[in-house]
Amino acid sequence: MAKIRVLVVDDSVVVRRLVTDLLSADPDVEVVGVAANGKLALAKLDQLTPDLVTLDIEMPEMDGLETLVHLRKRYPTLPVIMFSTLTERGAGATMEALACGASDYVTKPANVGSVTQAQAQLREELIPKIKALCGRVVVTRLAVPTAPARVPPTASPSRADILAIGVSTGGPNALAALLPALPADFPLPIVIVQHMPPVFTRFLAERLRGLCHLDVQEAEDGGVVRPGLVWIAPGNFHMKLRRDGTDVRVVLDQEAPENSCRPSVDPLFRSVAQLYGAHTLSVVLTGMGQDGLHGAEAIRQVHGQVLVQDEATSVVWGMPRAVALAGLADGVLPLGLIASELLRRAQVGRPLRFAQPLGR
């Protein structure tokens, strides 16, 4: 199989060398060129024909965002991974880049002076994303859950009282398509785990709040779960739910990462399964890896419902694929049909029909 051809775009000589050395050491990846700014990168694209571009956000002459806009006009499907910083400015720019068509992002190592540490961080974060976005993920190693395989779809689903969503790579844009399609009177509280670091989740919530008819907030410990409100787990915290009298509240903790993630989808799904049982409705959207698999198993064991996004509309069909292959999905749907299916299932056991959302 041919190597994945990567163009590295960054104004820092140190970062270019760091990334180039790291990628060149992987037998599946080949760095076909480097560029110090967006103008140089755009000039090299036709000649180099890369399979993927890593693109720094802050560069002289032409920054990453402007470069991305020009690149997308010429190469609408070329995978692009943005290099961001763990700062408010970096998080805001990353959200804008994702909205402009970036495939994913990685955060720059905080200390590039420590080559070993910086390479270890990038090896863990960057290389899997490159391979996933270029379709090179080895999927035969999926852990199959202990529940009976090919669980039949729920014939007569119970009334749903909670909607839990798990998502990773490609998630911000998937959520930006799904949530605005839900009306203001959508009757289920919504809780979401999106794999993102601190600060980034707050910017994600702000972006989605501006698009939606629902109130989208970064989750707060003790926050009340109610219809009309969407809680997004904050970076570096697992999110779970607990009963408090007649209320259900958010619980945030920093227990060990699961599936190398914190927040992780599995703890949230297990929590809602325990609390809501058969009245749980869940969705696993685009993302690499298999976070959410065992949580989906827990939901199906209590006769809750699990939907997953299909391969054609997923940026990376990893998380939903794991659930679908394990036979735990009640439906495998394109992103554009998930909102209408959620509305249909949310109407079960409720006499009123919901207003269809209007454009914003």
mmCIF file of C-alpha atoms in Angstrom:
data_model
loop_
_atom_site.group_PDB
_atom_site.id
_atom_site.type_symbol
_atom_site.label_atom_id
_atom_site.label_comp_id
_atom_site.label_asym_id
_atom_site.label_seq_id
_atom_site.Cartn_x
_atom_site.Cartn_y
_atom_site.Cartn_z
ATOM 1 C CA MET A 1 0.000 0.000 0.000
ATOM 2 C CA ALA A 2 1.294 3.456 -0.930
ATOM 3 C CA LYS A 3 2.455 5.732 1.829
ATOM 4 C CA ILE A 4 0.285 8.635 2.990
ATOM 5 C CA ARG A 5 1.708 11.792 1.401
ATOM 6 C CA VAL A 6 1.751 14.741 3.842
ATOM 7 C CA LEU A 7 2.490 18.431 3.290
ATOM 8 C CA VAL A 8 3.628 20.165 6.506
ATOM 9 C CA VAL A 9 2.826 23.897 6.713
ATOM 10 C CA ASP A 10 4.236 25.867 9.669
ATOM 11 C CA ASP A 11 6.244 29.067 10.000
ATOM 12 C CA SER A 12 8.402 27.614 12.777
ATOM 13 C CA VAL A 13 11.552 25.851 11.589
ATOM 14 C CA VAL A 14 11.630 23.889 14.851
ATOM 15 C CA VAL A 15 8.066 22.633 14.454
ATOM 16 C CA ARG A 16 8.546 21.783 10.776
ATOM 17 C CA ARG A 17 11.595 19.711 11.632
ATOM 18 C CA LEU A 18 9.877 18.095 14.620
ATOM 19 C CA VAL A 19 6.830 17.070 12.602
ATOM 20 C CA THR A 20 8.846 16.002 9.568
ATOM 21 C CA ASP A 21 11.166 13.766 11.590
ATOM 22 C CA LEU A 22 8.249 12.232 13.468
ATOM 23 C CA LEU A 23 6.178 11.473 10.376
ATOM 24 C CA SER A 24 9.148 10.237 8.360
ATOM 25 C CA ALA A 25 9.861 7.652 11.050
ATOM 26 C CA ASP A 26 6.457 6.048 10.454
ATOM 27 C CA PRO A 27 6.541 3.430 7.663
ATOM 28 C CA ASP A 28 3.057 4.404 6.462
ATOM 29 C CA VAL A 29 3.727 8.133 6.091
ATOM 30 C CA GLU A 30 5.857 10.217 3.739
ATOM 31 C CA VAL A 31 6.460 13.964 4.076
ATOM 32 C CA VAL A 32 6.412 15.173 0.463
ATOM 33 C CA GLY A 33 7.049 18.835 1.249
ATOM 34 C CA VAL A 34 7.101 21.663 3.758
ATOM 35 C CA ALA A 35 6.034 25.306 3.575
ATOM 36 C CA ALA A 36 6.579 28.264 5.879
ATOM 37 C CA ASN A 37 3.302 30.006 5.111
ATOM 38 C CA GLY A 38 0.004 29.623 3.312
ATOM 39 C CA LYS A 39 1.073 31.244 0.043
ATOM 40 C CA LEU A 40 3.940 28.820 -0.364
ATOM 41 C CA ALA A 41 1.699 25.893 0.571
ATOM 42 C CA LEU A 42 -0.967 26.765 -2.001
ATOM 43 C CA ALA A 43 1.711 27.106 -4.673
ATOM 44 C CA LYS A 44 3.003 23.598 -3.912
ATOM 45 C CA LEU A 45 -0.299 21.718 -3.749
ATOM 46 C CA ASP A 46 -0.703 20.934 -7.458
ATOM 47 C CA GLN A 47 2.897 19.831 -7.772
ATOM 48 C CA LEU A 48 3.074 17.692 -4.635
ATOM 49 C CA THR A 49 -0.486 16.229 -4.652
ATOM 50 C CA PRO A 50 -0.477 15.390 -0.927
ATOM 51 C CA ASP A 51 -3.044 13.080 0.655
ATOM 52 C CA LEU A 52 -3.219 15.331 3.721
ATOM 53 C CA VAL A 53 -2.043 18.763 4.895
ATOM 54 C CA THR A 54 -1.038 19.799 8.408
ATOM 55 C CA LEU A 55 -1.676 23.527 8.671
ATOM 56 C CA ASP A 56 -0.532 25.964 11.346
ATOM 57 C CA ILE A 57 -3.077 28.628 12.276
ATOM 58 C CA GLU A 58 -0.771 31.566 13.029
ATOM 59 C CA MET A 59 1.650 32.334 10.169
ATOM 60 C CA PRO A 60 2.947 35.468 8.419
ATOM 61 C CA GLU A 61 1.875 36.578 4.908
ATOM 62 C CA MET A 62 -1.086 34.175 4.811
ATOM 63 C CA ASP A 63 -2.325 32.558 8.013
ATOM 64 C CA GLY A 64 -3.930 29.152 8.372
ATOM 65 C CA LEU A 65 -7.534 30.321 8.194
ATOM 66 C CA GLU A 66 -7.055 32.274 4.972
ATOM 67 C CA THR A 67 -5.067 29.397 3.524
ATOM 68 C CA LEU A 68 -7.813 26.958 4.431
ATOM 69 C CA VAL A 69 -10.473 29.041 2.672
ATOM 70 C CA HIS A 70 -8.412 29.148 -0.549
ATOM 71 C CA LEU A 71 -7.489 25.467 -0.247
ATOM 72 C CA ARG A 72 -11.104 24.354 0.167
ATOM 73 C CA LYS A 73 -12.128 26.123 -3.054
ATOM 74 C CA ARG A 74 -9.627 24.032 -5.011
ATOM 75 C CA TYR A 75 -9.562 20.848 -2.931
ATOM 76 C CA PRO A 76 -12.930 20.415 -1.176
ATOM 77 C CA THR A 77 -12.192 16.916 0.164
ATOM 78 C CA LEU A 78 -8.451 17.053 0.919
ATOM 79 C CA PRO A 79 -7.989 16.211 4.629
ATOM 80 C CA VAL A 80 -6.562 19.132 6.604
ATOM 81 C CA ILE A 81 -5.381 18.943 10.227
ATOM 82 C CA MET A 82 -4.940 22.307 11.929
ATOM 83 C CA PHE A 83 -2.137 22.949 14.406
ATOM 84 C CA SER A 84 -3.572 24.894 17.323
ATOM 85 C CA THR A 85 -2.468 26.157 20.723
ATOM 86 C CA LEU A 86 -4.062 25.474 24.101
ATOM 87 C CA THR A 87 -5.124 29.086 24.522
ATOM 88 C CA GLU A 88 -8.376 31.008 24.194
ATOM 89 C CA ARG A 89 -7.133 32.549 20.979
ATOM 90 C CA GLY A 90 -6.102 29.155 19.661
ATOM 91 C CA ALA A 91 -9.422 27.568 20.624
ATOM 92 C CA GLY A 92 -11.441 30.324 18.969
ATOM 93 C CA ALA A 93 -9.383 30.115 15.778
ATOM 94 C CA THR A 94 -9.715 26.327 15.757
ATOM 95 C CA MET A 95 -13.513 26.529 15.969
ATOM 96 C CA GLU A 96 -13.458 28.940 13.037
ATOM 97 C CA ALA A 97 -11.166 26.615 11.082
ATOM 98 C CA LEU A 98 -13.450 23.640 11.661
ATOM 99 C CA ALA A 99 -16.395 25.725 10.496
ATOM 100 C CA CYS A 100 -14.404 26.592 7.354
ATOM 101 C CA GLY A 101 -13.837 22.952 6.512
ATOM 102 C CA ALA A 102 -10.817 21.714 8.479
ATOM 103 C CA SER A 103 -11.006 17.973 9.044
ATOM 104 C CA ASP A 104 -9.539 17.961 12.545
ATOM 105 C CA TYR A 105 -6.896 19.613 14.720
ATOM 106 C CA VAL A 106 -4.079 18.823 17.118
ATOM 107 C CA THR A 107 -2.650 21.073 19.793
ATOM 108 C CA LYS A 108 1.001 22.021 19.585
ATOM 109 C CA PRO A 109 3.277 20.631 22.301
ATOM 110 C CA ALA A 110 3.594 23.169 25.101
ATOM 111 C CA ASN A 111 7.352 22.691 25.264
ATOM 112 C CA VAL A 112 8.920 22.100 21.860
ATOM 113 C CA GLY A 113 12.286 22.532 23.552
ATOM 114 C CA SER A 114 11.891 19.015 24.927
ATOM 115 C CA VAL A 115 12.091 17.084 21.670
ATOM 116 C CA THR A 116 11.361 13.705 23.232
ATOM 117 C CA GLN A 117 8.276 14.951 25.059
ATOM 118 C CA ALA A 118 7.022 16.913 22.068
ATOM 119 C CA GLN A 119 7.460 13.949 19.734
ATOM 120 C CA ALA A 120 5.678 11.642 22.169
ATOM 121 C CA GLN A 121 2.669 13.981 22.299
ATOM 122 C CA LEU A 122 2.494 14.360 18.532
ATOM 123 C CA ARG A 123 3.024 10.633 17.960
ATOM 124 C CA GLU A 124 0.031 9.923 20.158
ATOM 125 C CA GLU A 125 -2.224 12.636 18.725
ATOM 126 C CA LEU A 126 -1.182 13.387 15.145
ATOM 127 C CA ILE A 127 -0.272 10.068 13.527
ATOM 128 C CA PRO A 128 -3.541 8.253 14.437
ATOM 129 C CA LYS A 129 -5.540 11.170 13.050
ATOM 130 C CA ILE A 130 -3.559 11.209 9.811
ATOM 131 C CA LYS A 131 -4.142 7.495 9.318
ATOM 132 C CA ALA A 132 -7.804 7.693 10.275
ATOM 133 C CA LEU A 133 -8.526 10.585 7.925
ATOM 134 C CA CYS A 134 -6.737 8.745 5.116
ATOM 135 C CA GLY A 135 -8.539 5.481 5.766
ATOM 136 C CA ARG A 136 -5.590 3.555 7.155
ATOM 137 C CA VAL A 137 -6.971 2.598 10.563
ATOM 138 C CA VAL A 138 -6.633 -1.089 11.394
ATOM 139 C CA VAL A 139 -10.196 -1.991 12.320
ATOM 140 C CA THR A 140 -9.796 -5.719 12.859
ATOM 141 C CA ARG A 141 -8.641 -5.175 16.439
ATOM 142 C CA LEU A 142 -12.001 -3.920 17.705
ATOM 143 C CA ALA A 143 -12.919 -5.357 21.068
ATOM 144 C CA VAL A 144 -16.287 -7.079 20.778
ATOM 145 C CA PRO A 145 -18.509 -6.492 23.824
ATOM 146 C CA THR A 146 -19.675 -9.341 25.979
ATOM 147 C CA ALA A 147 -23.365 -8.738 25.185
ATOM 148 C CA PRO A 148 -24.974 -11.084 22.656
ATOM 149 C CA ALA A 149 -23.955 -10.047 19.154
ATOM 150 C CA ARG A 150 -26.513 -8.638 16.731
ATOM 151 C CA VAL A 151 -28.986 -7.454 19.326
ATOM 152 C CA PRO A 152 -32.254 -6.930 17.429
ATOM 153 C CA PRO A 153 -33.576 -3.365 17.169
ATOM 154 C CA THR A 154 -36.036 -2.379 19.890
ATOM 155 C CA ALA A 155 -39.429 -3.412 18.498
ATOM 156 C CA SER A 156 -41.529 -1.181 20.769
ATOM 157 C CA PRO A 157 -39.262 1.495 22.218
ATOM 158 C CA SER A 158 -40.191 3.037 25.538
ATOM 159 C CA ARG A 159 -40.799 6.745 25.971
ATOM 160 C CA ALA A 160 -37.417 8.477 25.850
ATOM 161 C CA ASP A 161 -36.560 10.879 28.682
ATOM 162 C CA ILE A 162 -32.908 11.718 27.886
ATOM 163 C CA LEU A 163 -30.772 12.099 24.770
ATOM 164 C CA ALA A 164 -27.059 11.305 25.176
ATOM 165 C CA ILE A 165 -24.636 11.944 22.323
ATOM 166 C CA GLY A 166 -21.031 10.810 21.900
ATOM 167 C CA VAL A 167 -18.791 12.235 19.188
ATOM 168 C CA SER A 168 -15.141 12.870 18.310
ATOM 169 C CA THR A 169 -13.359 13.571 15.008
ATOM 170 C CA GLY A 170 -15.630 15.692 12.816
ATOM 171 C CA GLY A 171 -17.897 16.319 15.772
ATOM 172 C CA PRO A 172 -18.141 20.124 15.844
ATOM 173 C CA ASN A 173 -19.536 20.235 12.323
ATOM 174 C CA ALA A 174 -21.743 17.188 12.885
ATOM 175 C CA LEU A 175 -23.227 18.818 15.975
ATOM 176 C CA ALA A 176 -23.604 22.089 14.054
ATOM 177 C CA ALA A 177 -25.720 20.191 11.533
ATOM 178 C CA LEU A 178 -27.715 18.098 14.003
ATOM 179 C CA LEU A 179 -28.595 20.383 16.912
ATOM 180 C CA PRO A 180 -30.024 23.331 14.899
ATOM 181 C CA ALA A 181 -32.423 20.855 13.277
ATOM 182 C CA LEU A 182 -34.060 20.215 16.664
ATOM 183 C CA PRO A 183 -36.906 22.588 17.655
ATOM 184 C CA ALA A 184 -36.991 24.752 20.776
ATOM 185 C CA ASP A 185 -39.707 22.504 22.229
ATOM 186 C CA PHE A 186 -37.700 19.295 21.795
ATOM 187 C CA PRO A 187 -38.829 17.456 24.943
ATOM 188 C CA LEU A 188 -35.623 15.658 25.949
ATOM 189 C CA PRO A 189 -32.666 17.025 27.893
ATOM 190 C CA ILE A 190 -29.467 16.586 25.874
ATOM 191 C CA VAL A 191 -26.032 15.666 27.224
ATOM 192 C CA ILE A 192 -22.994 15.481 24.951
ATOM 193 C CA VAL A 193 -19.435 14.243 25.168
ATOM 194 C CA GLN A 194 -17.216 15.664 22.428
ATOM 195 C CA HIS A 195 -13.536 14.764 22.646
ATOM 196 C CA MET A 196 -11.876 18.151 23.157
ATOM 197 C CA PRO A 197 -9.393 19.766 25.547
ATOM 198 C CA PRO A 198 -10.240 22.484 28.089
ATOM 199 C CA VAL A 199 -11.213 25.909 26.716
ATOM 200 C CA PHE A 200 -12.129 24.347 23.359
ATOM 201 C CA THR A 201 -15.374 22.902 24.732
ATOM 202 C CA ARG A 202 -16.474 26.335 25.956
ATOM 203 C CA PHE A 203 -15.913 27.816 22.509
ATOM 204 C CA LEU A 204 -17.773 24.875 20.975
ATOM 205 C CA ALA A 205 -20.758 25.483 23.259
ATOM 206 C CA GLU A 206 -20.755 29.181 22.390
ATOM 207 C CA ARG A 207 -20.631 28.457 18.677
ATOM 208 C CA LEU A 208 -23.484 25.946 18.856
ATOM 209 C CA ARG A 209 -25.581 28.208 21.082
ATOM 210 C CA GLY A 210 -25.485 30.818 18.321
ATOM 211 C CA LEU A 211 -26.804 28.290 15.816
ATOM 212 C CA CYS A 212 -29.449 26.470 17.841
ATOM 213 C CA HIS A 213 -32.992 26.933 19.072
ATOM 214 C CA LEU A 214 -31.879 25.172 22.253
ATOM 215 C CA ASP A 215 -29.655 26.589 25.007
ATOM 216 C CA VAL A 216 -26.195 25.032 24.659
ATOM 217 C CA GLN A 217 -23.807 25.346 27.602
ATOM 218 C CA GLU A 218 -20.516 23.901 28.768
ATOM 219 C CA ALA A 219 -21.513 21.633 31.637
ATOM 220 C CA GLU A 220 -21.207 22.749 35.254
ATOM 221 C CA ASP A 221 -20.951 20.395 38.212
ATOM 222 C CA GLY A 222 -24.396 20.245 39.821
ATOM 223 C CA GLY A 223 -26.161 21.711 36.792
ATOM 224 C CA VAL A 224 -29.788 20.606 36.436
ATOM 225 C CA VAL A 225 -30.686 18.466 33.431
ATOM 226 C CA ARG A 226 -33.886 19.706 31.766
ATOM 227 C CA PRO A 227 -35.540 19.931 28.343
ATOM 228 C CA GLY A 228 -34.417 22.879 26.269
ATOM 229 C CA LEU A 229 -30.879 22.738 27.678
ATOM 230 C CA VAL A 230 -27.860 21.034 26.121
ATOM 231 C CA TRP A 231 -24.882 20.277 28.375
ATOM 232 C CA ILE A 232 -21.483 19.641 26.726
ATOM 233 C CA ALA A 233 -18.860 17.948 28.907
ATOM 234 C CA PRO A 234 -15.923 20.306 29.599
ATOM 235 C CA GLY A 235 -12.458 19.289 28.466
ATOM 236 C CA ASN A 236 -10.504 17.143 30.937
ATOM 237 C CA PHE A 237 -13.654 16.138 32.894
ATOM 238 C CA HIS A 238 -15.849 13.078 32.636
ATOM 239 C CA MET A 239 -19.554 13.922 32.756
ATOM 240 C CA LYS A 240 -22.100 11.725 34.508
ATOM 241 C CA LEU A 241 -25.617 12.241 35.859
ATOM 242 C CA ARG A 242 -27.124 11.666 39.317
ATOM 243 C CA ARG A 243 -30.581 11.810 40.830
ATOM 244 C CA ASP A 244 -31.182 14.616 43.359
ATOM 245 C CA GLY A 245 -34.751 14.412 44.610
ATOM 246 C CA THR A 246 -36.959 15.239 41.637
ATOM 247 C CA ASP A 247 -34.005 16.683 39.701
ATOM 248 C CA VAL A 248 -31.230 15.092 37.706
ATOM 249 C CA ARG A 249 -27.896 16.881 37.986
ATOM 250 C CA VAL A 250 -24.547 16.860 36.224
ATOM 251 C CA VAL A 251 -21.560 15.306 37.965
ATOM 252 C CA LEU A 252 -18.078 16.208 36.734
ATOM 253 C CA ASP A 253 -14.983 14.288 37.816
ATOM 254 C CA GLN A 254 -11.404 13.689 36.815
ATOM 255 C CA GLU A 255 -11.265 9.938 37.230
ATOM 256 C CA ALA A 256 -8.823 8.073 35.004
ATOM 257 C CA PRO A 257 -9.261 8.539 31.249
ATOM 258 C CA GLU A 258 -11.163 5.820 29.417
ATOM 259 C CA ASN A 259 -10.269 4.911 25.847
ATOM 260 C CA SER A 260 -7.426 7.430 26.321
ATOM 261 C CA CYS A 261 -10.079 10.158 26.615
ATOM 262 C CA ARG A 262 -11.341 12.534 29.273
ATOM 263 C CA PRO A 263 -14.140 13.308 28.764
ATOM 264 C CA SER A 264 -15.079 9.861 27.545
ATOM 265 C CA VAL A 265 -18.397 8.751 26.091
ATOM 266 C CA ASP A 266 -18.540 5.456 27.979
ATOM 267 C CA PRO A 267 -18.914 6.930 31.509
ATOM 268 C CA LEU A 268 -21.745 9.194 30.333
ATOM 269 C CA PHE A 269 -23.570 6.380 28.548
ATOM 270 C CA ARG A 270 -23.221 4.051 31.543
ATOM 271 C CA SER A 271 -24.545 6.784 33.791
ATOM 272 C CA VAL A 272 -27.637 7.527 31.715
ATOM 273 C CA ALA A 273 -28.298 3.799 31.310
ATOM 274 C CA GLN A 274 -28.251 3.344 35.087
ATOM 275 C CA LEU A 275 -30.415 6.395 35.713
ATOM 276 C CA TYR A 276 -32.923 6.258 32.851
ATOM 277 C CA GLY A 277 -32.883 2.589 31.862
ATOM 278 C CA ALA A 278 -35.171 1.817 28.925
ATOM 279 C CA HIS A 279 -36.040 5.522 28.668
ATOM 280 C CA THR A 280 -32.561 6.307 27.279
ATOM 281 C CA LEU A 281 -32.069 7.507 23.710
ATOM 282 C CA SER A 282 -28.477 7.790 22.510
ATOM 283 C CA VAL A 283 -26.503 8.628 19.386
ATOM 284 C CA VAL A 284 -22.902 7.858 18.431
ATOM 285 C CA LEU A 285 -21.632 10.253 15.780
ATOM 286 C CA THR A 286 -18.433 10.478 13.730
ATOM 287 C CA GLY A 287 -15.151 9.798 15.512
ATOM 288 C CA MET A 288 -12.022 7.677 15.526
ATOM 289 C CA GLY A 289 -11.538 4.832 17.977
ATOM 290 C CA GLN A 290 -14.293 2.987 19.778
ATOM 291 C CA ASP A 291 -15.260 5.188 22.713
ATOM 292 C CA GLY A 292 -18.970 4.680 23.344
ATOM 293 C CA LEU A 293 -18.960 0.991 22.451
ATOM 294 C CA HIS A 294 -19.227 -0.337 25.997
ATOM 295 C CA GLY A 295 -21.555 2.490 26.978
ATOM 296 C CA ALA A 296 -23.844 1.528 24.096
ATOM 297 C CA GLU A 297 -23.728 -2.035 25.361
ATOM 298 C CA ALA A 298 -24.893 -0.809 28.791
ATOM 299 C CA ILE A 299 -27.752 1.150 27.197
ATOM 300 C CA ARG A 300 -28.936 -1.819 25.139
ATOM 301 C CA GLN A 301 -28.758 -4.110 28.179
ATOM 302 C CA VAL A 302 -31.440 -1.973 29.866
ATOM 303 C CA HIS A 303 -33.447 -1.829 26.598
ATOM 304 C CA GLY A 304 -32.530 1.748 25.733
ATOM 305 C CA GLN A 305 -32.104 2.943 22.150
ATOM 306 C CA VAL A 306 -28.859 3.498 20.243
ATOM 307 C CA LEU A 307 -28.514 5.201 16.861
ATOM 308 C CA VAL A 308 -25.256 5.663 14.958
ATOM 309 C CA GLN A 309 -24.109 7.837 12.072
ATOM 310 C CA ASP A 310 -23.396 6.047 8.807
ATOM 311 C CA GLU A 311 -20.022 5.719 7.113
ATOM 312 C CA ALA A 312 -20.766 7.936 4.111
ATOM 313 C CA THR A 313 -21.433 11.048 6.217
ATOM 314 C CA SER A 314 -18.815 10.434 8.929
ATOM 315 C CA VAL A 315 -15.428 12.150 8.791
ATOM 316 C CA VAL A 316 -14.048 8.997 10.445
ATOM 317 C CA TRP A 317 -16.300 5.964 10.812
ATOM 318 C CA GLY A 318 -14.649 4.547 13.907
ATOM 319 C CA MET A 319 -16.858 5.037 16.969
ATOM 320 C CA PRO A 320 -20.165 4.465 15.157
ATOM 321 C CA ARG A 321 -18.675 1.549 13.246
ATOM 322 C CA ALA A 322 -17.650 -0.188 16.471
ATOM 323 C CA VAL A 323 -21.214 0.040 17.792
ATOM 324 C CA ALA A 324 -22.747 -1.060 14.501
ATOM 325 C CA LEU A 325 -20.390 -4.043 14.079
ATOM 326 C CA ALA A 326 -21.158 -5.183 17.614
ATOM 327 C CA GLY A 327 -24.849 -5.372 16.684
ATOM 328 C CA LEU A 328 -25.823 -2.711 19.216
ATOM 329 C CA ALA A 329 -27.351 -0.119 16.871
ATOM 330 C CA ASP A 330 -31.097 0.359 16.451
ATOM 331 C CA GLY A 331 -30.355 2.322 13.297
ATOM 332 C CA VAL A 332 -27.430 3.405 11.105
ATOM 333 C CA LEU A 333 -28.373 6.729 9.550
ATOM 334 C CA PRO A 334 -26.838 9.516 7.475
ATOM 335 C CA LEU A 335 -26.257 12.664 9.479
ATOM 336 C CA GLY A 336 -28.996 14.546 7.631
ATOM 337 C CA LEU A 337 -31.669 12.080 8.762
ATOM 338 C CA ILE A 338 -30.722 11.726 12.420
ATOM 339 C CA ALA A 339 -32.632 14.813 13.647
ATOM 340 C CA SER A 340 -35.918 13.669 12.090
ATOM 341 C CA GLU A 341 -35.414 10.196 13.558
ATOM 342 C CA LEU A 342 -34.776 11.700 16.993
ATOM 343 C CA LEU A 343 -37.962 13.738 16.679
ATOM 344 C CA ARG A 344 -39.892 10.633 15.690
ATOM 345 C CA ARG A 345 -38.573 8.625 18.625
ATOM 346 C CA ALA A 346 -39.047 11.531 21.055
ATOM 347 C CA GLN A 347 -42.740 11.630 20.114
ATOM 348 C CA VAL A 348 -43.299 8.083 21.350
ATOM 349 C CA GLY A 349 -45.493 8.248 24.462
ATOM 350 C CA ARG A 350 -46.152 11.974 24.022
ATOM 351 C CA PRO A 351 -49.444 13.353 22.682
ATOM 352 C CA LEU A 352 -48.087 16.570 21.167
ATOM 353 C CA ARG A 353 -46.260 16.976 17.915
ATOM 354 C CA PHE A 354 -43.301 19.320 17.980
ATOM 355 C CA ALA A 355 -42.881 22.438 15.938
ATOM 356 C CA GLN A 356 -40.348 22.049 13.157
ATOM 357 C CA PRO A 357 -37.365 24.359 13.685
ATOM 358 C CA LEU A 358 -37.151 27.525 11.671
ATOM 359 C CA GLY A 359 -33.909 28.744 10.145
ATOM 360 C CA ARG A 360 -31.825 31.168 12.144
#
